[in-house]
Short mmCIF file of C-alpha atoms and ligand atoms in Angstrom, two decimals:
data_model
loop_
_atom_site.label_atom_id
_atom_site.label_comp_id
_atom_site.label_asym_id
_atom_site.label_seq_id
_atom_site.Cartn_x
_atom_site.Cartn_y
_atom_site.Cartn_z
CA MET A 1 40.29 -59.27 44.97
CA ALA A 2 42.72 -56.67 44.06
CA GLY A 3 39.77 -53.98 44.07
CA ARG A 4 37.46 -56.24 42.01
CA ARG A 5 34.41 -57.92 43.24
CA VAL A 6 34.59 -61.64 43.19
CA VAL A 7 31.58 -63.79 43.64
CA LEU A 8 32.27 -67.52 44.61
CA GLN A 9 29.50 -69.96 44.17
CA PRO A 10 30.24 -73.18 46.02
CA ARG A 11 28.01 -76.03 45.50
CA VAL A 12 26.61 -77.71 48.62
CA ARG A 13 24.20 -80.73 49.07
CA ARG A 14 20.79 -80.53 50.32
CA PHE A 15 19.69 -83.56 52.38
CA THR A 16 16.19 -84.45 52.91
CA CYS A 17 14.76 -86.16 55.93
CA GLU A 18 12.93 -89.44 55.17
CA ASP A 19 11.01 -89.43 58.63
CA VAL A 20 7.76 -88.03 57.81
CA SER A 21 7.15 -87.00 61.50
CA CYS A 22 10.40 -84.86 61.45
CA GLY A 23 9.65 -81.13 61.55
CA ARG A 24 12.67 -80.45 59.41
CA ARG A 25 12.42 -81.37 55.88
CA THR A 26 15.71 -80.51 54.47
CA PHE A 27 19.17 -79.95 55.68
CA VAL A 28 21.94 -78.02 53.90
CA GLU A 29 25.53 -79.33 53.95
CA GLN A 30 27.93 -77.07 55.88
CA VAL A 31 31.61 -77.00 54.59
CA ALA A 32 33.75 -77.48 57.76
CA GLY A 33 35.84 -74.48 58.40
CA LEU A 34 33.99 -72.31 55.93
CA THR A 35 30.51 -72.09 56.94
CA ARG A 36 28.04 -72.33 59.87
CA ARG A 37 24.42 -72.57 60.11
CA TYR A 38 22.55 -69.27 59.91
CA SER A 39 25.73 -67.38 59.62
CA GLN A 40 26.21 -64.78 56.95
CA ARG A 41 29.96 -64.83 57.40
CA THR A 42 32.58 -67.51 56.72
CA GLU A 43 34.33 -68.92 59.67
CA ARG A 44 37.42 -66.94 58.74
CA MET A 45 35.54 -63.54 58.46
CA ARG A 46 34.08 -64.11 61.79
CA SER A 47 37.42 -64.85 63.43
CA VAL A 48 38.92 -61.73 61.66
CA LEU A 49 36.13 -59.62 63.10
CA SER A 50 36.26 -61.05 66.59
CA GLU A 51 40.04 -60.53 66.67
CA ILE A 52 39.64 -57.00 65.53
CA GLY A 53 36.91 -56.63 68.10
CA LEU A 54 39.27 -57.88 70.90
CA ALA A 55 42.00 -55.53 69.83
CA LEU A 56 39.95 -52.32 69.19
CA ALA A 57 36.45 -52.99 70.68
CA GLY A 58 33.26 -51.91 68.67
CA ARG A 59 33.41 -48.68 67.03
CA ALA A 60 37.25 -48.45 66.18
CA GLY A 61 36.96 -52.24 65.34
CA ALA A 62 34.13 -51.71 62.82
CA ARG A 63 35.93 -48.70 61.32
CA LEU A 64 39.10 -50.82 60.81
CA ALA A 65 37.23 -53.66 59.44
CA ASP A 66 35.54 -51.40 56.91
CA VAL A 67 39.10 -50.39 55.62
CA PHE A 68 39.68 -53.96 54.88
CA GLY A 69 36.49 -54.22 53.10
CA VAL A 70 35.04 -56.37 55.91
CA ARG A 71 31.42 -55.42 56.47
CA GLY A 72 30.39 -55.41 60.13
CA SER A 73 28.71 -52.84 62.29
CA ARG A 74 29.94 -51.92 65.74
CA ASN A 75 27.29 -54.23 67.26
CA THR A 76 28.30 -57.08 65.06
CA VAL A 77 31.89 -56.82 66.19
CA LEU A 78 30.83 -56.77 69.82
CA ARG A 79 28.48 -59.69 69.34
CA LEU A 80 31.25 -61.66 67.80
CA VAL A 81 33.51 -61.07 70.63
CA ASP A 82 30.76 -61.92 73.00
CA ALA A 83 30.36 -65.10 71.35
CA LEU A 84 33.91 -66.16 71.74
CA PRO A 85 34.41 -69.15 74.20
CA GLU A 86 35.12 -68.47 77.74
CA PRO A 87 38.68 -68.14 78.49
CA GLN A 88 39.90 -71.39 80.29
CA PRO A 89 42.99 -70.62 82.27
CA GLN A 90 45.03 -73.33 83.59
CA VAL A 91 44.86 -73.69 87.48
CA PRO A 92 47.57 -71.44 88.73
CA ARG A 93 49.95 -72.02 91.62
CA VAL A 94 51.05 -68.73 92.45
CA VAL A 95 48.45 -65.92 91.93
CA GLY A 96 49.12 -62.20 92.08
CA VAL A 97 46.10 -60.00 92.90
CA ASP A 98 45.72 -56.26 92.75
CA GLU A 99 43.17 -53.60 92.09
CA TYR A 100 42.63 -51.72 88.77
CA ALA A 101 40.63 -48.55 88.13
CA ALA A 102 37.52 -49.15 85.89
CA ARG A 103 36.38 -45.85 85.56
CA LYS A 104 38.45 -42.65 86.07
CA GLY A 105 39.83 -43.93 89.24
CA ARG A 106 36.51 -44.03 90.98
CA VAL A 107 35.25 -47.65 90.53
CA TYR A 108 37.86 -50.48 91.08
CA GLY A 109 37.94 -53.95 90.16
CA THR A 110 40.27 -56.93 90.92
CA VAL A 111 42.79 -58.47 88.60
CA LEU A 112 44.29 -61.84 89.09
CA VAL A 113 47.44 -62.94 87.21
CA ASP A 114 49.22 -66.15 87.20
CA VAL A 115 52.66 -65.04 88.48
CA GLU A 116 54.58 -67.87 86.93
CA THR A 117 53.29 -67.67 83.34
CA ARG A 118 52.68 -63.94 83.74
CA ARG A 119 49.26 -64.29 81.96
CA PRO A 120 46.08 -62.70 83.29
CA LEU A 121 43.70 -65.19 84.98
CA ASP A 122 40.56 -63.25 85.53
CA LEU A 123 39.03 -59.89 86.11
CA LEU A 124 36.60 -59.33 88.78
CA PRO A 125 34.20 -56.32 88.73
CA ASP A 126 34.79 -55.12 92.18
CA ARG A 127 37.47 -55.34 94.93
CA GLU A 128 35.34 -57.01 97.74
CA ALA A 129 36.96 -59.58 99.88
CA GLY A 130 33.90 -61.74 99.20
CA THR A 131 34.35 -61.77 95.40
CA ALA A 132 38.10 -62.45 95.63
CA ALA A 133 37.49 -65.25 98.01
CA ALA A 134 34.79 -66.93 95.96
CA TRP A 135 37.01 -66.84 92.92
CA LEU A 136 40.05 -68.43 94.83
CA ALA A 137 37.75 -71.05 96.44
CA GLU A 138 36.61 -72.11 92.90
CA HIS A 139 40.33 -72.65 92.02
CA PRO A 140 41.69 -75.09 94.44
CA GLY A 141 45.45 -75.86 94.35
CA ILE A 142 46.63 -72.14 94.75
CA GLU A 143 49.64 -72.34 97.03
CA VAL A 144 50.73 -68.82 97.16
CA VAL A 145 48.81 -65.47 96.98
CA CYS A 146 50.85 -62.39 96.30
CA ARG A 147 48.89 -59.29 97.25
CA ASP A 148 49.42 -55.68 98.35
CA ARG A 149 48.42 -54.92 101.96
CA ALA A 150 44.95 -53.84 101.39
CA PRO A 151 42.72 -55.51 103.84
CA PHE A 152 40.08 -56.85 101.36
CA PHE A 153 42.82 -58.79 99.54
CA ALA A 154 44.25 -60.11 102.79
CA GLU A 155 40.77 -61.09 103.97
CA GLY A 156 39.75 -62.46 100.62
CA ALA A 157 42.85 -64.82 100.49
CA ARG A 158 42.35 -65.88 104.11
CA ILE A 159 38.74 -67.01 103.38
CA GLY A 160 39.18 -68.17 99.81
CA ALA A 161 42.53 -69.86 100.03
CA PRO A 162 43.13 -70.64 103.63
CA THR A 163 46.11 -72.97 103.10
CA ALA A 164 47.92 -70.64 100.71
CA VAL A 165 50.87 -68.73 101.83
CA GLN A 166 50.18 -64.97 101.71
CA VAL A 167 53.00 -62.87 100.41
CA ALA A 168 52.99 -59.00 100.77
CA ASP A 169 54.17 -57.79 97.39
CA ARG A 170 57.61 -56.31 97.48
CA PHE A 171 56.71 -53.81 94.70
CA HIS A 172 54.16 -52.42 97.16
CA LEU A 173 56.30 -52.59 100.31
CA TRP A 174 58.96 -50.61 98.55
CA ARG A 175 56.52 -48.03 97.22
CA ASN A 176 55.02 -47.67 100.71
CA LEU A 177 58.48 -47.22 102.20
CA GLY A 178 59.35 -44.53 99.58
CA GLU A 179 56.21 -42.65 100.67
CA ALA A 180 57.10 -42.93 104.19
CA ALA A 181 60.55 -41.67 103.43
CA GLU A 182 59.30 -38.80 101.47
CA ARG A 183 57.14 -37.73 104.54
CA CYS A 184 60.24 -38.06 106.58
CA VAL A 185 62.21 -35.72 104.30
CA SER A 186 59.41 -33.34 104.13
CA ARG A 187 59.42 -32.95 107.89
CA HIS A 188 62.99 -32.09 107.64
CA ARG A 189 62.59 -29.58 104.72
CA SER A 190 64.43 -26.91 106.58
CA CYS A 191 67.46 -29.18 106.94
CA LEU A 192 67.74 -29.10 103.03
CA ARG A 193 70.23 -26.42 102.00
CA ALA A 194 71.60 -25.40 98.81
CA THR A 195 75.07 -26.93 98.48
CA THR A 196 76.63 -24.34 96.09
CA ALA A 197 77.29 -20.68 97.19
CA ALA A 198 74.63 -18.49 95.86
CA SER A 199 76.20 -15.10 94.73
CA GLU A 200 79.25 -16.09 92.69
CA PRO A 201 79.02 -13.93 89.57
CA GLU A 202 80.42 -16.53 87.21
CA LYS A 203 77.10 -18.24 87.67
CA ALA A 204 75.55 -15.39 85.74
CA PRO A 205 74.55 -16.55 82.34
CA ALA A 206 76.57 -15.64 79.11
CA LEU A 207 79.81 -15.25 80.76
CA ALA A 208 83.02 -16.69 79.47
CA PRO A 209 83.76 -20.15 80.55
CA ALA A 210 85.76 -20.43 83.75
CA GLU A 211 89.28 -19.55 83.31
CA ASN A 212 92.13 -21.25 85.14
CA GLY A 213 94.51 -18.15 85.40
CA ALA A 214 95.96 -17.30 88.61
CA PRO A 215 94.40 -14.31 90.43
CA TRP A 216 97.14 -11.78 89.69
CA PRO A 217 98.78 -12.72 86.43
CA THR A 218 101.34 -10.63 84.84
CA GLY A 219 100.44 -11.10 81.23
CA HIS A 220 98.78 -8.47 79.27
CA ARG A 221 95.73 -10.45 77.96
CA PHE A 222 92.24 -9.40 79.09
CA ALA A 223 91.29 -12.96 79.65
CA ASP A 224 93.97 -13.19 82.31
CA ARG A 225 92.31 -10.36 84.20
CA LYS A 226 88.95 -11.89 84.37
CA PRO A 227 89.39 -13.92 87.57
CA HIS A 228 90.46 -10.77 89.34
CA LEU A 229 87.46 -8.91 88.08
CA ARG A 230 85.12 -11.54 89.26
CA GLU A 231 86.67 -11.75 92.57
CA ARG A 232 86.40 -7.99 93.09
CA TRP A 233 82.94 -7.96 91.82
CA ALA A 234 81.93 -10.74 94.43
CA GLU A 235 83.49 -8.47 97.00
CA GLY A 236 81.37 -5.72 96.08
CA CYS A 237 83.42 -3.51 93.71
CA THR A 238 81.18 -3.01 90.76
CA ASN A 239 82.67 0.16 89.29
CA ALA A 240 84.16 -0.74 85.94
CA TRP A 241 86.38 2.39 85.95
CA THR A 242 87.96 1.59 89.31
CA LEU A 243 88.47 -1.95 88.33
CA TRP A 244 89.93 -0.87 85.06
CA GLU A 245 92.49 1.42 86.89
CA GLU A 246 93.24 -1.57 89.25
CA ILE A 247 94.21 -3.96 86.59
CA ARG A 248 96.13 -1.23 84.75
CA THR A 249 98.25 -0.91 87.89
CA HIS A 250 99.14 -4.51 87.61
CA GLY A 251 100.18 -4.35 84.03
CA TYR A 252 97.02 -4.50 81.93
CA THR A 253 97.51 -2.38 78.82
CA GLY A 254 94.05 -2.72 77.16
CA GLY A 255 91.35 -0.27 77.25
CA TYR A 256 88.43 0.61 79.45
CA GLY A 257 85.76 -0.66 77.04
CA ALA A 258 86.67 -4.25 77.37
CA VAL A 259 86.32 -4.21 81.22
CA ARG A 260 83.05 -2.41 80.92
CA ALA A 261 81.64 -4.91 78.26
CA TYR A 262 82.77 -7.76 80.33
CA LEU A 263 81.02 -6.55 83.53
CA GLN A 264 77.77 -5.72 81.57
CA PRO A 265 76.11 -9.18 82.11
CA PHE A 266 76.92 -8.94 85.70
CA ARG A 267 74.70 -5.92 85.93
CA THR A 268 71.75 -7.48 84.03
CA TYR A 269 72.07 -10.41 86.50
CA PRO A 270 73.47 -8.66 89.63
CA THR A 271 73.56 -11.84 91.53
CA ALA A 272 73.46 -15.30 90.20
CA PRO A 273 70.05 -16.98 90.36
CA ALA A 274 70.01 -18.14 94.07
CA ALA A 275 70.84 -21.88 94.07
CA ARG A 276 67.77 -23.47 95.56
CA PRO A 277 67.79 -26.31 97.98
CA PRO A 278 66.82 -29.57 96.41
CA SER A 279 63.19 -30.63 97.03
CA PRO A 280 62.06 -33.20 99.40
CA ARG A 281 61.03 -35.27 96.46
CA THR A 282 64.49 -35.02 94.84
CA VAL A 283 66.26 -36.03 98.06
CA THR A 284 63.80 -38.81 98.58
CA GLY A 285 64.78 -39.98 95.12
CA TRP A 286 68.49 -40.05 96.00
CA ILE A 287 67.71 -41.87 99.17
CA LEU A 288 65.77 -44.58 97.35
CA THR A 289 68.44 -45.11 94.74
CA HIS A 290 70.90 -47.92 95.37
CA PRO A 291 74.08 -46.18 96.41
CA ASP A 292 76.09 -47.88 93.75
CA THR A 293 73.88 -46.58 90.90
CA LEU A 294 73.50 -42.97 92.16
CA PRO A 295 75.69 -40.67 89.95
CA GLU A 296 78.60 -39.24 91.76
CA SER A 297 77.40 -35.72 91.70
CA GLU A 298 74.10 -36.65 93.37
CA ARG A 299 75.77 -38.78 95.83
CA LEU A 300 77.86 -35.81 96.96
CA LYS A 301 74.73 -33.64 97.27
CA LEU A 302 73.10 -36.27 99.27
CA LYS A 303 76.09 -36.50 101.40
CA ALA A 304 75.94 -32.77 102.03
CA VAL A 305 72.33 -32.96 103.13
CA LEU A 306 73.02 -35.85 105.54
CA VAL A 307 75.83 -34.14 107.27
CA ASP A 308 73.38 -31.51 108.21
CA CYS A 309 70.72 -33.71 109.56
CA PRO A 310 71.21 -36.83 111.67
CA GLU A 311 67.64 -37.98 111.27
CA LEU A 312 67.82 -38.06 107.48
CA ASP A 313 71.18 -39.77 107.90
CA ALA A 314 69.44 -42.46 109.95
CA LEU A 315 66.53 -42.76 107.50
CA THR A 316 68.97 -43.23 104.55
CA GLY A 317 70.57 -46.14 106.48
CA HIS A 318 67.19 -47.59 107.24
CA VAL A 319 66.12 -47.45 103.71
CA CYS A 320 69.39 -48.84 102.39
CA ALA A 321 69.09 -51.87 104.89
CA PHE A 322 65.40 -52.39 103.85
CA GLY A 323 66.56 -52.41 100.18
CA LYS A 324 69.08 -54.96 101.02
CA MET A 325 66.69 -57.21 102.95
CA LEU A 326 64.16 -57.03 99.95
CA THR A 327 66.68 -57.71 97.08
CA GLN A 328 68.64 -60.40 98.94
CA LEU A 329 65.49 -62.04 100.38
CA GLN A 330 66.47 -61.71 104.04
CA GLY A 331 62.97 -61.52 105.69
CA ASP A 332 64.42 -63.08 108.89
CA GLN A 333 66.15 -59.77 109.39
CA LEU A 334 62.90 -57.78 109.58
CA PRO A 335 62.31 -57.66 113.32
CA GLU A 336 65.83 -56.32 113.86
CA TRP A 337 65.27 -53.76 111.21
CA ILE A 338 61.97 -52.70 112.82
CA LYS A 339 63.68 -52.35 116.24
CA ALA A 340 66.37 -50.22 114.78
CA VAL A 341 63.83 -47.96 113.14
CA ARG A 342 61.99 -47.64 116.35
CA ALA A 343 65.04 -46.20 118.13
CA ASP A 344 65.37 -43.38 115.90
CA ASP A 345 63.20 -40.18 115.77
CA LEU A 346 61.52 -40.85 112.60
CA PRO A 347 57.58 -40.74 113.19
CA SER A 348 56.64 -41.29 109.42
CA LEU A 349 58.76 -44.43 109.33
CA HIS A 350 57.34 -45.51 112.59
CA THR A 351 53.91 -45.40 111.01
CA PHE A 352 55.11 -47.55 108.19
CA VAL A 353 56.60 -50.09 110.61
CA ASN A 354 53.37 -50.21 112.58
CA GLY A 355 51.57 -51.17 109.30
CA LEU A 356 54.28 -53.86 108.60
CA GLU A 357 53.71 -55.32 112.02
CA ARG A 358 49.95 -55.61 111.47
CA ASP A 359 50.62 -57.88 108.48
CA LEU A 360 53.96 -59.35 109.70
CA ALA A 361 53.62 -62.91 108.46
CA ALA A 362 52.88 -61.77 104.82
CA VAL A 363 55.50 -59.10 104.87
CA THR A 364 58.10 -61.52 106.24
CA ALA A 365 57.13 -63.88 103.37
CA GLY A 366 57.33 -60.99 100.86
CA LEU A 367 60.87 -60.31 102.05
CA ALA A 368 61.87 -63.96 102.03
CA LEU A 369 60.25 -65.65 99.12
CA PRO A 370 61.05 -64.99 95.39
CA TRP A 371 57.40 -64.45 94.54
CA SER A 372 56.22 -60.81 93.74
CA SER A 373 53.10 -59.65 92.02
CA GLY A 374 55.27 -56.96 90.13
CA VAL A 375 53.98 -58.64 87.04
CA VAL A 376 50.51 -57.67 87.94
CA GLU A 377 51.39 -54.08 87.76
CA GLY A 378 52.08 -54.41 84.19
CA HIS A 379 48.56 -55.86 83.58
CA VAL A 380 46.94 -53.05 85.67
CA ASN A 381 48.61 -50.59 83.18
CA ARG A 382 47.44 -52.76 80.20
CA ILE A 383 43.91 -52.75 81.49
CA LYS A 384 43.99 -49.03 81.83
CA THR A 385 45.16 -48.71 78.12
CA ILE A 386 42.42 -51.17 76.93
CA LYS A 387 39.78 -49.38 79.07
CA ARG A 388 40.83 -46.11 77.38
CA GLN A 389 40.35 -47.46 73.93
CA MET A 390 36.82 -48.63 74.78
CA TYR A 391 33.94 -46.48 74.12
CA GLY A 392 31.31 -45.49 76.80
CA ARG A 393 28.81 -48.44 76.54
CA ALA A 394 31.16 -51.32 76.33
CA GLY A 395 30.74 -52.99 79.75
CA PHE A 396 32.78 -55.13 82.11
CA ASP A 397 32.34 -58.37 80.26
CA LEU A 398 33.79 -56.98 77.18
CA LEU A 399 36.72 -55.55 79.02
CA ARG A 400 37.28 -58.83 80.74
CA LYS A 401 37.32 -60.70 77.54
CA ARG A 402 39.71 -58.38 75.96
CA VAL A 403 42.00 -58.48 78.86
CA LEU A 404 41.90 -62.36 79.03
CA LEU A 405 41.83 -62.98 75.15
CA ALA A 406 43.48 -60.28 73.38
ZN1 ZN B 501 66.69 -32.64 109.97
#
């Protein structure tokens, strides 16, 4: 206490058994909430160590505990976490299910989340349909299963919770659509052109800010001459002397040096860095952004792209319509949307649509019901973080406990 060692000496009673046939002769009184048989730690110490273990796992946990003067090896910390009671989640009504990467993206497991309370329900060590089905079967009463469109979750839900409505998750639908859209845009890469002219010298760095003087002003200030110089430079006249003589005949009275100095940066960067066309990813980003939230400048750039390419124009229309269905829960319009997509020459989007049709009931439900496993995504990321904090040997059981209890 305050850096000093304090020894507490509580007095407890010792009981003796009067039954001579009893193997145990004496019993030591336990102080409720303070001690436990055979334990070298107080109850409070145990819970402190196991909480630290949940938060940080073995090695880091032991190190932090040591800072607080709590003795406990890495193994003690892990053992105390192990001894924690099994998590007992309430029976959920709406379950979100998704996969998580258990080791460097090579081994996958399944995470189940209560979509209504946003709490994790369980972690399964694999992503087999059978494992998910068994878990669902052990939890009767589930009415809705939100999942992505991976076949093992669809099958798992069909077998394990046959009466539950399956909902294809909107988050994944939108992500799949985004991927299909990007493939479409990539196919039309050659349609993406730079929207700004490439060789205007005012694009060269370190030039004076744009002037707004008329092309042939009559003033004698040098600044008034700059627009003319830039214009002539763009036309190909790069000789400073010639240009100086030109502006002199129009009333400029200054020296040649100013003209030469002004044109110098133009020579270092003879043409402006060519404006590059936007990348397919950038254009896809514009297409996937709600038109109302896309900044004006980007909206104009997108417009310039779409003017040049009817297919991308059509794609943008379809993405927008899908976004509307998805946000306004208009799943009933899906068949019409699919028909409209098929009418356009957009092979990548056709592939997406074929996938939707294979899972039509769940997709329609995903576009019509308010449930979404978007909350699961947060847990998938959290698992990744917890996993990263854990050192090599800590296994699945500890990971599961930490995810569910921490
Ligand atoms: Zn095109």
